[in-house]
DNA sequence: ACATAACCGTAACGCTTGTTATGTGAATGG
DNA sequence: CCATTCACATAACAAGCGTTACGGTTATGT
């Protein structure tokens, strides 16, 4: 329901109806709607975190698995990502929620950074600041999610995987480390 | 005002007040709110398109300029991107608006594709399907926008440019063209 | 067992929303 | 020069919103 109507069309009554309760229950646990939204995001976060990781592995394949785990490749992942993208509207309008999101993505980058560092030690990725590489990789995945959600025809599952592998291939090939021409 | 409250907090009266008119004017020109929103997005699109391009240039620097033009590097670009990201919520909930977005991003990819193809002919980029490379590049930029909006501290202007140059450097270095190990 | 608090449904409140109806002055055109 | 349409303000409308008040039930502690 959140996946279909987004956070913009979220009402207390709709939430209450969906879980077979009333607005009285909601206001009892959440003083205001903002708190309900914040809770929904936390819930979504931990649901995303406990997604069935597709055999993580180590090294570059671990990085690949982590990035694959984000993409909207399944119906469930599509719903989750729709809710996630939808939340950016309400989050941008509320500094507190915005800060939560910043923290979440920073944490996600850190996990990716560790995986990248591990891949570097295995020699599967060229040297370079792993945090910086992680920031780039997460940008890529996030943007791919957005495009895939809006244009599922142009970005079917195999295309998304294809593009991800393109990216990883480019990452793995050692480019010159120094400043490119401006 | 849209930049601050997003599309979720958009009301006819607020729009009317902002341009010194009343709801009567709005309903006269737009049968329903959906049409007002659609018009706002078209307006934003052509405003983004006619942004002062920073000396486009040809080849790889043209690609770089096009991608730089999207990033939230200035206060104005931050506002524009906030509105843009905010629109994703209402767009995902409305198939018609969703289709408009898909078309917009497809068009943007096409422009990028042409620039990339030109860079390839100059030998500044290795061969490979330019449309595919463009899809990857736009994913990267889009995701970088999102992260920069939520965490401006971690993604100041110079960091964004840095990351973009990292990406372009990786693009420019010829990786093996064939399938990477899965 | 009894007082107290937690739990939660019911219903109302005030407000804002998108939309519609109506009025009025300006423009238009035959 | 008058009839008609256009452009827009004003105002009202019903619906839906988040929030609050209150009542009854259930649990909890003493």
mmCIF file of C-alpha atoms (C1' of nucleotides) in Angstrom:
data_model
loop_
_atom_site.group_PDB
_atom_site.id
_atom_site.type_symbol
_atom_site.label_atom_id
_atom_site.label_comp_id
_atom_site.label_asym_id
_atom_site.label_seq_id
_atom_site.Cartn_x
_atom_site.Cartn_y
_atom_site.Cartn_z
ATOM 1 C CA UNK A 1 0.000 0.000 0.000
ATOM 2 C CA UNK A 2 2.893 2.313 0.770
ATOM 3 C CA UNK A 3 4.492 0.917 -2.366
ATOM 4 C CA UNK A 4 1.488 1.934 -4.444
ATOM 5 C CA UNK A 5 0.539 5.328 -3.005
ATOM 6 C CA UNK A 6 3.835 6.437 -1.535
ATOM 7 C CA UNK A 7 4.380 8.460 1.578
ATOM 8 C CA UNK A 8 2.475 11.350 0.073
ATOM 9 C CA UNK A 9 -0.742 9.339 0.178
ATOM 10 C CA UNK A 10 -0.160 7.903 3.613
ATOM 11 C CA UNK A 11 -2.927 8.439 6.147
ATOM 12 C CA UNK A 12 -3.344 7.287 9.706
ATOM 13 C CA UNK A 13 -6.673 5.703 8.891
ATOM 14 C CA UNK A 14 -5.245 3.759 5.975
ATOM 15 C CA UNK A 15 -2.467 2.379 8.148
ATOM 16 C CA UNK A 16 -4.902 1.537 10.907
ATOM 17 C CA UNK A 17 -7.273 -0.181 8.503
ATOM 18 C CA UNK A 18 -4.463 -2.208 6.963
ATOM 19 C CA UNK A 19 -3.457 -3.720 10.272
ATOM 20 C CA UNK A 20 -7.049 -4.161 11.425
ATOM 21 C CA UNK A 21 -6.927 -1.488 14.074
ATOM 22 C CA UNK A 22 -8.077 2.095 14.524
ATOM 23 C CA UNK A 23 -6.522 5.510 14.803
ATOM 24 C CA UNK A 24 -6.729 5.212 18.573
ATOM 25 C CA UNK A 25 -4.078 2.518 18.573
ATOM 26 C CA UNK A 26 -1.758 4.547 16.382
ATOM 27 C CA UNK A 27 -2.018 7.728 18.403
ATOM 28 C CA UNK A 28 -1.449 5.687 21.521
ATOM 29 C CA UNK A 29 1.942 4.520 20.304
ATOM 30 C CA UNK A 30 2.888 7.496 18.161
ATOM 31 C CA UNK A 31 2.243 10.986 19.500
ATOM 32 C CA UNK A 32 2.260 12.424 15.996
ATOM 33 C CA UNK A 33 2.303 11.281 12.427
ATOM 34 C CA UNK A 34 5.949 12.238 12.062
ATOM 35 C CA UNK A 35 6.796 9.545 14.603
ATOM 36 C CA UNK A 36 4.765 6.979 12.705
ATOM 37 C CA UNK A 37 6.681 7.822 9.555
ATOM 38 C CA UNK A 38 9.999 7.624 11.350
ATOM 39 C CA UNK A 39 9.065 4.231 12.738
ATOM 40 C CA UNK A 40 8.009 3.016 9.312
ATOM 41 C CA UNK A 41 11.395 3.994 7.943
ATOM 42 C CA UNK A 42 13.242 2.244 10.732
ATOM 43 C CA UNK A 43 11.131 -0.821 10.101
ATOM 44 C CA UNK A 44 11.878 -0.658 6.408
ATOM 45 C CA UNK A 45 15.558 -0.233 7.151
ATOM 46 C CA UNK A 46 15.835 -3.333 9.279
ATOM 47 C CA UNK A 47 13.687 -5.275 6.837
ATOM 48 C CA UNK A 48 16.051 -4.283 4.065
ATOM 49 C CA UNK A 49 19.026 -5.164 6.211
ATOM 50 C CA UNK A 50 17.715 -8.640 6.975
ATOM 51 C CA UNK A 51 16.923 -9.374 3.342
ATOM 52 C CA UNK A 52 18.094 -12.888 2.351
ATOM 53 C CA UNK A 53 21.602 -12.060 1.267
ATOM 54 C CA UNK A 54 22.377 -14.039 -1.879
ATOM 55 C CA UNK A 55 25.424 -15.930 -0.628
ATOM 56 C CA UNK A 56 27.621 -12.988 0.214
ATOM 57 C CA UNK A 57 31.080 -14.378 -0.432
ATOM 58 C CA UNK A 58 34.276 -12.431 -0.060
ATOM 59 C CA UNK A 59 36.306 -10.184 -2.309
ATOM 60 C CA UNK A 60 34.895 -8.712 -5.453
ATOM 61 C CA UNK A 61 32.015 -11.162 -5.522
ATOM 62 C CA UNK A 62 31.079 -9.924 -2.055
ATOM 63 C CA UNK A 63 30.947 -6.368 -3.358
ATOM 64 C CA UNK A 64 28.868 -7.526 -6.270
ATOM 65 C CA UNK A 65 26.457 -9.395 -4.008
ATOM 66 C CA UNK A 66 26.012 -6.371 -1.772
ATOM 67 C CA UNK A 67 25.207 -4.160 -4.718
ATOM 68 C CA UNK A 68 22.913 -6.760 -6.275
ATOM 69 C CA UNK A 69 21.033 -6.940 -2.989
ATOM 70 C CA UNK A 70 19.906 -3.360 -3.419
ATOM 71 C CA UNK A 71 18.658 -3.475 -6.993
ATOM 72 C CA UNK A 72 14.935 -3.912 -7.728
ATOM 73 C CA UNK A 73 15.352 -7.339 -9.304
ATOM 74 C CA UNK A 74 12.429 -9.087 -7.628
ATOM 75 C CA UNK A 75 8.835 -7.991 -7.076
ATOM 76 C CA UNK A 76 9.546 -7.627 -3.394
ATOM 77 C CA UNK A 77 12.681 -5.610 -3.976
ATOM 78 C CA UNK A 78 10.750 -3.387 -6.354
ATOM 79 C CA UNK A 79 8.191 -2.629 -3.661
ATOM 80 C CA UNK A 80 10.866 -1.951 -1.085
ATOM 81 C CA UNK A 81 12.729 0.367 -3.392
ATOM 82 C CA UNK A 82 9.566 2.200 -4.368
ATOM 83 C CA UNK A 83 8.860 2.897 -0.724
ATOM 84 C CA UNK A 84 12.441 3.908 -0.222
ATOM 85 C CA UNK A 85 12.495 6.378 -3.103
ATOM 86 C CA UNK A 86 9.083 7.655 -2.100
ATOM 87 C CA UNK A 87 10.370 8.410 1.372
ATOM 88 C CA UNK A 88 12.896 10.861 -0.016
ATOM 89 C CA UNK A 89 10.152 13.435 -0.486
ATOM 90 C CA UNK A 90 8.985 13.508 3.104
ATOM 91 C CA UNK A 91 12.572 13.095 4.315
ATOM 92 C CA UNK A 92 13.849 16.102 2.384
ATOM 93 C CA UNK A 93 11.093 18.218 3.917
ATOM 94 C CA UNK A 94 11.969 17.210 7.491
ATOM 95 C CA UNK A 95 15.518 17.846 8.760
ATOM 96 C CA UNK A 96 15.288 15.091 11.378
ATOM 97 C CA UNK A 97 14.229 12.470 8.853
ATOM 98 C CA UNK A 98 16.778 13.841 6.448
ATOM 99 C CA UNK A 99 19.476 13.284 9.030
ATOM 100 C CA UNK A 100 18.301 9.723 9.577
ATOM 101 C CA UNK A 101 18.642 9.065 5.894
ATOM 102 C CA UNK A 102 22.102 10.584 5.790
ATOM 103 C CA UNK A 103 23.139 8.282 8.616
ATOM 104 C CA UNK A 104 21.631 5.248 6.914
ATOM 105 C CA UNK A 105 23.421 5.840 3.649
ATOM 106 C CA UNK A 106 26.662 6.612 5.428
ATOM 107 C CA UNK A 107 26.384 3.271 7.212
ATOM 108 C CA UNK A 108 25.644 1.523 3.960
ATOM 109 C CA UNK A 109 28.713 3.139 2.421
ATOM 110 C CA UNK A 110 30.820 1.949 5.324
ATOM 111 C CA UNK A 111 29.749 -1.634 4.801
ATOM 112 C CA UNK A 112 30.530 -1.351 1.137
ATOM 113 C CA UNK A 113 33.872 0.229 1.976
ATOM 114 C CA UNK A 114 34.872 -2.738 4.101
ATOM 115 C CA UNK A 115 33.932 -5.161 1.354
ATOM 116 C CA UNK A 116 35.940 -3.123 -1.134
ATOM 117 C CA UNK A 117 38.947 -3.005 1.159
ATOM 118 C CA UNK A 118 38.762 -6.781 1.486
ATOM 119 C CA UNK A 119 38.633 -7.160 -2.284
ATOM 120 C CA UNK A 120 41.662 -4.916 -2.588
ATOM 121 C CA UNK A 121 43.631 -7.067 -0.195
ATOM 122 C CA UNK A 122 42.769 -10.049 -2.339
ATOM 123 C CA UNK A 123 44.151 -8.151 -5.289
ATOM 124 C CA UNK A 124 40.770 -8.234 -7.036
ATOM 125 C CA UNK A 125 40.495 -4.463 -6.996
ATOM 126 C CA UNK A 126 43.257 -1.943 -7.634
ATOM 127 C CA UNK A 127 44.407 0.222 -4.730
ATOM 128 C CA UNK A 128 42.770 3.521 -3.892
ATOM 129 C CA UNK A 129 40.778 5.002 -0.995
ATOM 130 C CA UNK A 130 38.092 2.352 -0.344
ATOM 131 C CA UNK A 131 35.711 4.904 1.183
ATOM 132 C CA UNK A 132 35.929 6.978 -1.954
ATOM 133 C CA UNK A 133 35.315 3.979 -4.168
ATOM 134 C CA UNK A 134 32.397 2.961 -1.971
ATOM 135 C CA UNK A 135 30.816 6.412 -2.331
ATOM 136 C CA UNK A 136 31.026 6.078 -6.084
ATOM 137 C CA UNK A 137 29.658 2.558 -6.085
ATOM 138 C CA UNK A 138 26.706 3.476 -3.930
ATOM 139 C CA UNK A 139 25.941 6.438 -6.154
ATOM 140 C CA UNK A 140 25.859 4.093 -9.086
ATOM 141 C CA UNK A 141 23.537 1.606 -7.434
ATOM 142 C CA UNK A 142 21.198 4.273 -6.087
ATOM 143 C CA UNK A 143 20.844 5.902 -9.462
ATOM 144 C CA UNK A 144 20.297 2.586 -11.147
ATOM 145 C CA UNK A 145 17.483 1.872 -8.715
ATOM 146 C CA UNK A 146 15.773 5.124 -9.607
ATOM 147 C CA UNK A 147 16.031 4.578 -13.330
ATOM 148 C CA UNK A 148 14.885 0.978 -13.083
ATOM 149 C CA UNK A 149 11.823 1.976 -11.074
ATOM 150 C CA UNK A 150 10.708 4.566 -13.584
ATOM 151 C CA UNK A 151 11.535 2.617 -16.702
ATOM 152 C CA UNK A 152 11.289 -1.120 -15.937
ATOM 153 C CA UNK A 153 11.030 -1.825 -19.655
ATOM 154 C CA UNK A 154 14.381 -0.239 -20.399
ATOM 155 C CA UNK A 155 15.910 -1.745 -17.258
ATOM 156 C CA UNK A 156 14.816 -5.355 -16.884
ATOM 157 C CA UNK A 157 16.670 -7.516 -14.397
ATOM 158 C CA UNK A 158 19.328 -8.783 -16.784
ATOM 159 C CA UNK A 159 20.026 -5.241 -17.983
ATOM 160 C CA UNK A 160 20.529 -4.036 -14.441
ATOM 161 C CA UNK A 161 22.950 -6.874 -13.752
ATOM 162 C CA UNK A 162 24.693 -6.148 -17.022
ATOM 163 C CA UNK A 163 25.188 -2.499 -16.113
ATOM 164 C CA UNK A 164 26.386 -3.406 -12.644
ATOM 165 C CA UNK A 165 28.939 -5.777 -14.126
ATOM 166 C CA UNK A 166 30.062 -3.070 -16.518
ATOM 167 C CA UNK A 167 30.660 -0.853 -13.544
ATOM 168 C CA UNK A 168 32.544 -3.509 -11.613
ATOM 169 C CA UNK A 169 34.667 -4.306 -14.636
ATOM 170 C CA UNK A 170 35.639 -0.668 -14.937
ATOM 171 C CA UNK A 171 36.421 -0.643 -11.227
ATOM 172 C CA UNK A 172 38.607 -3.699 -11.452
ATOM 173 C CA UNK A 173 40.710 -2.437 -14.334
ATOM 174 C CA UNK A 174 43.500 -0.259 -12.953
ATOM 175 C CA UNK A 175 43.134 3.277 -14.264
ATOM 176 C CA UNK A 176 45.801 5.894 -13.703
ATOM 177 C CA UNK A 177 45.501 6.991 -10.101
ATOM 178 C CA UNK A 178 46.279 10.655 -10.571
ATOM 179 C CA UNK A 179 44.113 13.595 -11.574
ATOM 180 C CA UNK A 180 42.446 13.380 -14.972
ATOM 181 C CA UNK A 181 42.610 16.347 -17.314
ATOM 182 C CA UNK A 182 39.998 18.944 -16.536
ATOM 183 C CA UNK B 1 8.836 26.809 -1.642
ATOM 184 C CA UNK B 2 8.597 23.526 -3.532
ATOM 185 C CA UNK B 3 12.257 23.053 -2.712
ATOM 186 C CA UNK B 4 11.531 23.381 1.002
ATOM 187 C CA UNK B 5 8.271 21.480 1.429
ATOM 188 C CA UNK B 6 8.408 19.147 -1.535
ATOM 189 C CA UNK B 7 5.514 17.949 -3.627
ATOM 190 C CA UNK B 8 3.968 16.307 -0.611
ATOM 191 C CA UNK B 9 3.327 19.695 0.965
ATOM 192 C CA UNK B 10 2.107 21.328 -2.206
ATOM 193 C CA UNK B 11 -1.321 22.978 -2.035
ATOM 194 C CA UNK B 12 -3.283 24.989 -4.544
ATOM 195 C CA UNK B 13 -3.619 27.871 -2.121
ATOM 196 C CA UNK B 14 0.101 28.005 -1.459
ATOM 197 C CA UNK B 15 0.840 28.125 -5.168
ATOM 198 C CA UNK B 16 -1.816 30.766 -5.709
ATOM 199 C CA UNK B 17 -0.515 32.883 -2.850
ATOM 200 C CA UNK B 18 3.041 32.647 -4.107
ATOM 201 C CA UNK B 19 2.154 34.122 -7.464
ATOM 202 C CA UNK B 20 -0.241 36.657 -6.003
ATOM 203 C CA UNK B 21 -3.388 35.058 -7.307
ATOM 204 C CA UNK B 22 -6.205 32.883 -6.014
ATOM 205 C CA UNK B 23 -7.371 29.342 -6.457
ATOM 206 C CA UNK B 24 -9.824 30.570 -9.080
ATOM 207 C CA UNK B 25 -7.003 31.331 -11.464
ATOM 208 C CA UNK B 26 -5.446 27.921 -10.988
ATOM 209 C CA UNK B 27 -8.623 25.960 -11.518
ATOM 210 C CA UNK B 28 -9.319 28.076 -14.570
ATOM 211 C CA UNK B 29 -6.130 26.896 -16.229
ATOM 212 C CA UNK B 30 -5.792 23.456 -14.661
ATOM 213 C CA UNK B 31 -8.882 21.255 -14.368
ATOM 214 C CA UNK B 32 -7.344 19.290 -11.543
ATOM 215 C CA UNK B 33 -4.325 19.350 -9.296
ATOM 216 C CA UNK B 34 -2.703 16.522 -11.233
ATOM 217 C CA UNK B 35 -2.488 18.844 -14.230
ATOM 218 C CA UNK B 36 -0.911 21.566 -12.145
ATOM 219 C CA UNK B 37 1.713 19.110 -10.960
ATOM 220 C CA UNK B 38 2.357 17.890 -14.483
ATOM 221 C CA UNK B 39 2.783 21.461 -15.647
ATOM 222 C CA UNK B 40 5.170 22.218 -12.812
ATOM 223 C CA UNK B 41 7.302 19.258 -13.846
ATOM 224 C CA UNK B 42 7.360 20.345 -17.481
ATOM 225 C CA UNK B 43 8.336 23.805 -16.340
ATOM 226 C CA UNK B 44 11.091 22.389 -14.189
ATOM 227 C CA UNK B 45 12.266 20.242 -17.060
ATOM 228 C CA UNK B 46 12.673 23.101 -19.496
ATOM 229 C CA UNK B 47 14.230 25.242 -16.792
ATOM 230 C CA UNK B 48 16.756 22.495 -16.155
ATOM 231 C CA UNK B 49 17.350 22.126 -19.871
ATOM 232 C CA UNK B 50 18.039 25.823 -20.362
ATOM 233 C CA UNK B 51 20.433 25.985 -17.441
ATOM 234 C CA UNK B 52 23.593 27.951 -18.330
ATOM 235 C CA UNK B 53 25.680 25.110 -19.685
ATOM 236 C CA UNK B 54 29.251 25.528 -18.457
ATOM 237 C CA UNK B 55 31.020 25.707 -21.826
ATOM 238 C CA UNK B 56 29.965 22.337 -23.182
ATOM 239 C CA UNK B 57 32.935 21.413 -25.352
ATOM 240 C CA UNK B 58 33.289 18.191 -27.281
ATOM 241 C CA UNK B 59 34.599 14.740 -26.518
ATOM 242 C CA UNK B 60 35.169 13.582 -22.975
ATOM 243 C CA UNK B 61 35.050 17.117 -21.591
ATOM 244 C CA UNK B 62 31.604 17.445 -23.128
ATOM 245 C CA UNK B 63 30.476 14.330 -21.281
ATOM 246 C CA UNK B 64 31.984 15.718 -18.118
ATOM 247 C CA UNK B 65 30.250 19.068 -18.557
ATOM 248 C CA UNK B 66 26.888 17.402 -19.128
ATOM 249 C CA UNK B 67 27.244 15.346 -15.974
ATOM 250 C CA UNK B 68 28.505 18.315 -13.962
ATOM 251 C CA UNK B 69 25.453 20.262 -15.081
ATOM 252 C CA UNK B 70 23.218 17.884 -13.187
ATOM 253 C CA UNK B 71 25.019 17.811 -9.860
ATOM 254 C CA UNK B 72 23.835 20.001 -6.961
ATOM 255 C CA UNK B 73 26.944 22.155 -6.940
ATOM 256 C CA UNK B 74 25.272 25.555 -6.596
ATOM 257 C CA UNK B 75 22.471 26.745 -4.359
ATOM 258 C CA UNK B 76 20.181 26.956 -7.347
ATOM 259 C CA UNK B 77 21.099 23.475 -8.529
ATOM 260 C CA UNK B 78 20.475 22.163 -5.031
ATOM 261 C CA UNK B 79 16.962 23.589 -5.059
ATOM 262 C CA UNK B 80 16.261 22.208 -8.506
ATOM 263 C CA UNK B 81 17.491 18.774 -7.550
ATOM 264 C CA UNK B 82 15.509 18.780 -4.325
ATOM 265 C CA UNK B 83 12.349 19.468 -6.274
ATOM 266 C CA UNK B 84 13.321 16.824 -8.773
ATOM 267 C CA UNK B 85 13.912 14.129 -6.177
ATOM 268 C CA UNK B 86 10.803 15.193 -4.315
ATOM 269 C CA UNK B 87 8.756 14.705 -7.467
ATOM 270 C CA UNK B 88 9.644 11.030 -7.551
ATOM 271 C CA UNK B 89 7.142 10.318 -4.792
ATOM 272 C CA UNK B 90 4.117 11.748 -6.556
ATOM 273 C CA UNK B 91 5.387 10.436 -9.889
ATOM 274 C CA UNK B 92 5.694 6.856 -8.656
ATOM 275 C CA UNK B 93 2.106 6.998 -7.401
ATOM 276 C CA UNK B 94 0.723 8.185 -10.758
ATOM 277 C CA UNK B 95 1.373 6.056 -13.847
ATOM 278 C CA UNK B 96 1.005 9.016 -16.211
ATOM 279 C CA UNK B 97 3.559 11.112 -14.354
ATOM 280 C CA UNK B 98 5.730 8.056 -14.012
ATOM 281 C CA UNK B 99 5.710 7.657 -17.772
ATOM 282 C CA UNK B 100 6.653 11.290 -18.231
ATOM 283 C CA UNK B 101 9.633 10.751 -15.993
ATOM 284 C CA UNK B 102 10.672 7.657 -17.865
ATOM 285 C CA UNK B 103 10.565 9.609 -21.106
ATOM 286 C CA UNK B 104 12.566 12.473 -19.615
ATOM 287 C CA UNK B 105 15.325 10.252 -18.349
ATOM 288 C CA UNK B 106 15.409 8.298 -21.586
ATOM 289 C CA UNK B 107 15.883 11.552 -23.456
ATOM 290 C CA UNK B 108 18.611 12.596 -21.066
ATOM 291 C CA UNK B 109 20.348 9.263 -21.623
ATOM 292 C CA UNK B 110 20.135 9.773 -25.372
ATOM 293 C CA UNK B 111 21.879 13.126 -25.144
ATOM 294 C CA UNK B 112 24.559 11.584 -22.996
ATOM 295 C CA UNK B 113 24.870 8.706 -25.435
ATOM 296 C CA UNK B 114 25.580 11.068 -28.311
ATOM 297 C CA UNK B 115 28.230 12.873 -26.312
ATOM 298 C CA UNK B 116 29.806 9.559 -25.403
ATOM 299 C CA UNK B 117 29.758 8.367 -28.992
ATOM 300 C CA UNK B 118 31.497 11.591 -29.995
ATOM 301 C CA UNK B 119 34.132 11.059 -27.332
ATOM 302 C CA UNK B 120 34.679 7.546 -28.593
ATOM 303 C CA UNK B 121 35.283 8.780 -32.116
ATOM 304 C CA UNK B 122 37.875 11.150 -30.728
ATOM 305 C CA UNK B 123 39.496 8.160 -29.099
ATOM 306 C CA UNK B 124 38.974 9.635 -25.640
ATOM 307 C CA UNK B 125 36.774 6.763 -24.608
ATOM 308 C CA UNK B 126 37.245 3.071 -25.384
ATOM 309 C CA UNK B 127 34.733 1.402 -27.698
ATOM 310 C CA UNK B 128 31.531 -0.175 -26.424
ATOM 311 C CA UNK B 129 27.807 0.408 -26.789
ATOM 312 C CA UNK B 130 27.417 4.145 -26.105
ATOM 313 C CA UNK B 131 23.803 3.753 -24.968
ATOM 314 C CA UNK B 132 24.879 1.214 -22.407
ATOM 315 C CA UNK B 133 27.661 3.431 -21.158
ATOM 316 C CA UNK B 134 25.240 6.360 -21.008
ATOM 317 C CA UNK B 135 22.807 4.361 -18.882
ATOM 318 C CA UNK B 136 25.585 3.617 -16.444
ATOM 319 C CA UNK B 137 26.799 7.194 -16.381
ATOM 320 C CA UNK B 138 23.354 8.572 -15.714
ATOM 321 C CA UNK B 139 22.840 6.065 -12.939
ATOM 322 C CA UNK B 140 26.021 7.299 -11.352
ATOM 323 C CA UNK B 141 25.058 10.969 -11.570
ATOM 324 C CA UNK B 142 21.525 10.405 -10.342
ATOM 325 C CA UNK B 143 22.697 8.480 -7.324
ATOM 326 C CA UNK B 144 25.347 11.038 -6.561
ATOM 327 C CA UNK B 145 22.655 13.723 -6.573
ATOM 328 C CA UNK B 146 20.612 11.811 -4.033
ATOM 329 C CA UNK B 147 23.513 11.222 -1.703
ATOM 330 C CA UNK B 148 24.710 14.811 -1.972
ATOM 331 C CA UNK B 149 21.258 16.146 -1.130
ATOM 332 C CA UNK B 150 20.961 14.062 2.007
ATOM 333 C CA UNK B 151 24.518 14.435 3.198
ATOM 334 C CA UNK B 152 25.892 17.758 1.942
ATOM 335 C CA UNK B 153 28.619 17.592 4.569
ATOM 336 C CA UNK B 154 29.991 14.316 3.243
ATOM 337 C CA UNK B 155 29.489 15.447 -0.354
ATOM 338 C CA UNK B 156 30.644 19.036 -0.751
ATOM 339 C CA UNK B 157 31.119 20.384 -4.255
ATOM 340 C CA UNK B 158 34.746 19.378 -4.629
ATOM 341 C CA UNK B 159 33.982 15.856 -3.405
ATOM 342 C CA UNK B 160 31.239 15.462 -5.969
ATOM 343 C CA UNK B 161 33.548 16.613 -8.741
ATOM 344 C CA UNK B 162 36.233 14.297 -7.399
ATOM 345 C CA UNK B 163 33.911 11.312 -7.512
ATOM 346 C CA UNK B 164 32.699 12.220 -10.969
ATOM 347 C CA UNK B 165 36.289 12.387 -12.188
ATOM 348 C CA UNK B 166 36.984 9.027 -10.605
ATOM 349 C CA UNK B 167 34.109 7.617 -12.583
ATOM 350 C CA UNK B 168 35.235 9.207 -15.823
ATOM 351 C CA UNK B 169 38.769 7.986 -15.288
ATOM 352 C CA UNK B 170 37.516 4.455 -14.866
ATOM 353 C CA UNK B 171 35.425 4.874 -17.990
ATOM 354 C CA UNK B 172 38.350 6.102 -20.010
ATOM 355 C CA UNK B 173 40.653 3.254 -19.074
ATOM 356 C CA UNK B 174 39.975 0.316 -21.389
ATOM 357 C CA UNK B 175 38.713 -2.652 -19.403
ATOM 358 C CA UNK B 176 38.316 -6.066 -20.965
ATOM 359 C CA UNK B 177 35.195 -5.915 -23.107
ATOM 360 C CA UNK B 178 33.939 -9.417 -22.431
ATOM 361 C CA UNK B 179 31.932 -10.877 -19.588
ATOM 362 C CA UNK B 180 33.466 -10.601 -16.156
ATOM 363 C CA UNK B 181 33.487 -13.647 -13.913
ATOM 364 C CA UNK B 182 30.173 -14.153 -12.205
ATOM 365 C "C1'" DA C 1 -9.441 -7.729 46.065
ATOM 366 C "C1'" DC C 2 -8.902 -3.312 44.883
ATOM 367 C "C1'" DA C 3 -6.607 0.919 43.036
ATOM 368 C "C1'" DT C 4 -4.064 2.285 39.233
ATOM 369 C "C1'" DA C 5 -2.290 2.342 34.997
ATOM 370 C "C1'" DA C 6 -1.916 0.702 30.268
ATOM 371 C "C1'" DC C 7 -4.436 -0.341 26.164
ATOM 372 C "C1'" DC C 8 -7.327 0.788 22.462
ATOM 373 C "C1'" DG C 9 -11.917 1.559 20.156
ATOM 374 C "C1'" DT C 10 -15.367 5.401 19.277
ATOM 375 C "C1'" DA C 11 -16.384 9.637 18.166
ATOM 376 C "C1'" DA C 12 -15.897 14.170 17.724
ATOM 377 C "C1'" DC C 13 -13.166 18.479 16.851
ATOM 378 C "C1'" DG C 14 -11.095 22.029 14.051
ATOM 379 C "C1'" DC C 15 -8.704 22.637 10.050
ATOM 380 C "C1'" DT C 16 -7.142 22.139 5.395
ATOM 381 C "C1'" DT C 17 -7.759 20.084 1.211
ATOM 382 C "C1'" DG C 18 -9.341 19.895 -3.900
ATOM 383 C "C1'" DT C 19 -13.171 21.137 -6.271
ATOM 384 C "C1'" DT C 20 -17.330 23.593 -7.727
ATOM 385 C "C1'" DA C 21 -20.526 27.438 -8.132
ATOM 386 C "C1'" DT C 22 -21.284 32.069 -8.820
ATOM 387 C "C1'" DG C 23 -20.399 36.806 -9.606
ATOM 388 C "C1'" DT C 24 -17.997 40.684 -12.019
ATOM 389 C "C1'" DG C 25 -15.253 43.420 -14.988
ATOM 390 C "C1'" DA C 26 -12.620 43.283 -19.222
ATOM 391 C "C1'" DA C 27 -11.997 41.854 -23.773
ATOM 392 C "C1'" DT C 28 -13.875 40.484 -28.126
ATOM 393 C "C1'" DG C 29 -16.456 40.396 -32.227
ATOM 394 C "C1'" DG C 30 -20.136 40.901 -35.379
ATOM 395 C "C1'" DC D 1 -23.035 49.163 -29.393
ATOM 396 C "C1'" DC D 2 -24.555 45.397 -27.591
ATOM 397 C "C1'" DA D 3 -24.039 40.233 -26.841
ATOM 398 C "C1'" DT D 4 -21.062 36.907 -25.620
ATOM 399 C "C1'" DT D 5 -17.146 34.919 -24.124
ATOM 400 C "C1'" DC D 6 -13.035 35.067 -21.423
ATOM 401 C "C1'" DA D 7 -10.338 35.790 -17.168
ATOM 402 C "C1'" DC D 8 -10.274 35.733 -12.607
ATOM 403 C "C1'" DA D 9 -11.782 36.686 -7.601
ATOM 404 C "C1'" DT D 10 -14.861 35.260 -3.953
ATOM 405 C "C1'" DA D 11 -17.004 32.112 -1.520
ATOM 406 C "C1'" DA D 12 -18.953 28.007 -0.373
ATOM 407 C "C1'" DC D 13 -18.827 22.974 -0.461
ATOM 408 C "C1'" DA D 14 -18.155 18.149 1.019
ATOM 409 C "C1'" DA D 15 -14.506 15.173 2.112
ATOM 410 C "C1'" DG D 16 -10.596 13.917 4.406
ATOM 411 C "C1'" DC D 17 -6.914 15.043 7.369
ATOM 412 C "C1'" DG D 18 -4.209 14.831 12.040
ATOM 413 C "C1'" DT D 19 -5.277 15.291 16.546
ATOM 414 C "C1'" DT D 20 -7.810 15.173 20.950
ATOM 415 C "C1'" DA D 21 -11.206 13.644 24.355
ATOM 416 C "C1'" DC D 22 -13.323 10.087 26.519
ATOM 417 C "C1'" DG D 23 -15.127 5.685 27.599
ATOM 418 C "C1'" DG D 24 -14.713 0.906 28.601
ATOM 419 C "C1'" DT D 25 -11.786 -3.073 29.007
ATOM 420 C "C1'" DT D 26 -7.748 -5.497 30.398
ATOM 421 C "C1'" DA D 27 -3.541 -5.997 32.739
ATOM 422 C "C1'" DT D 28 -0.536 -4.903 36.806
ATOM 423 C "C1'" DG D 29 1.069 -4.201 41.222
ATOM 424 C "C1'" DT D 30 0.225 -4.161 46.176
#
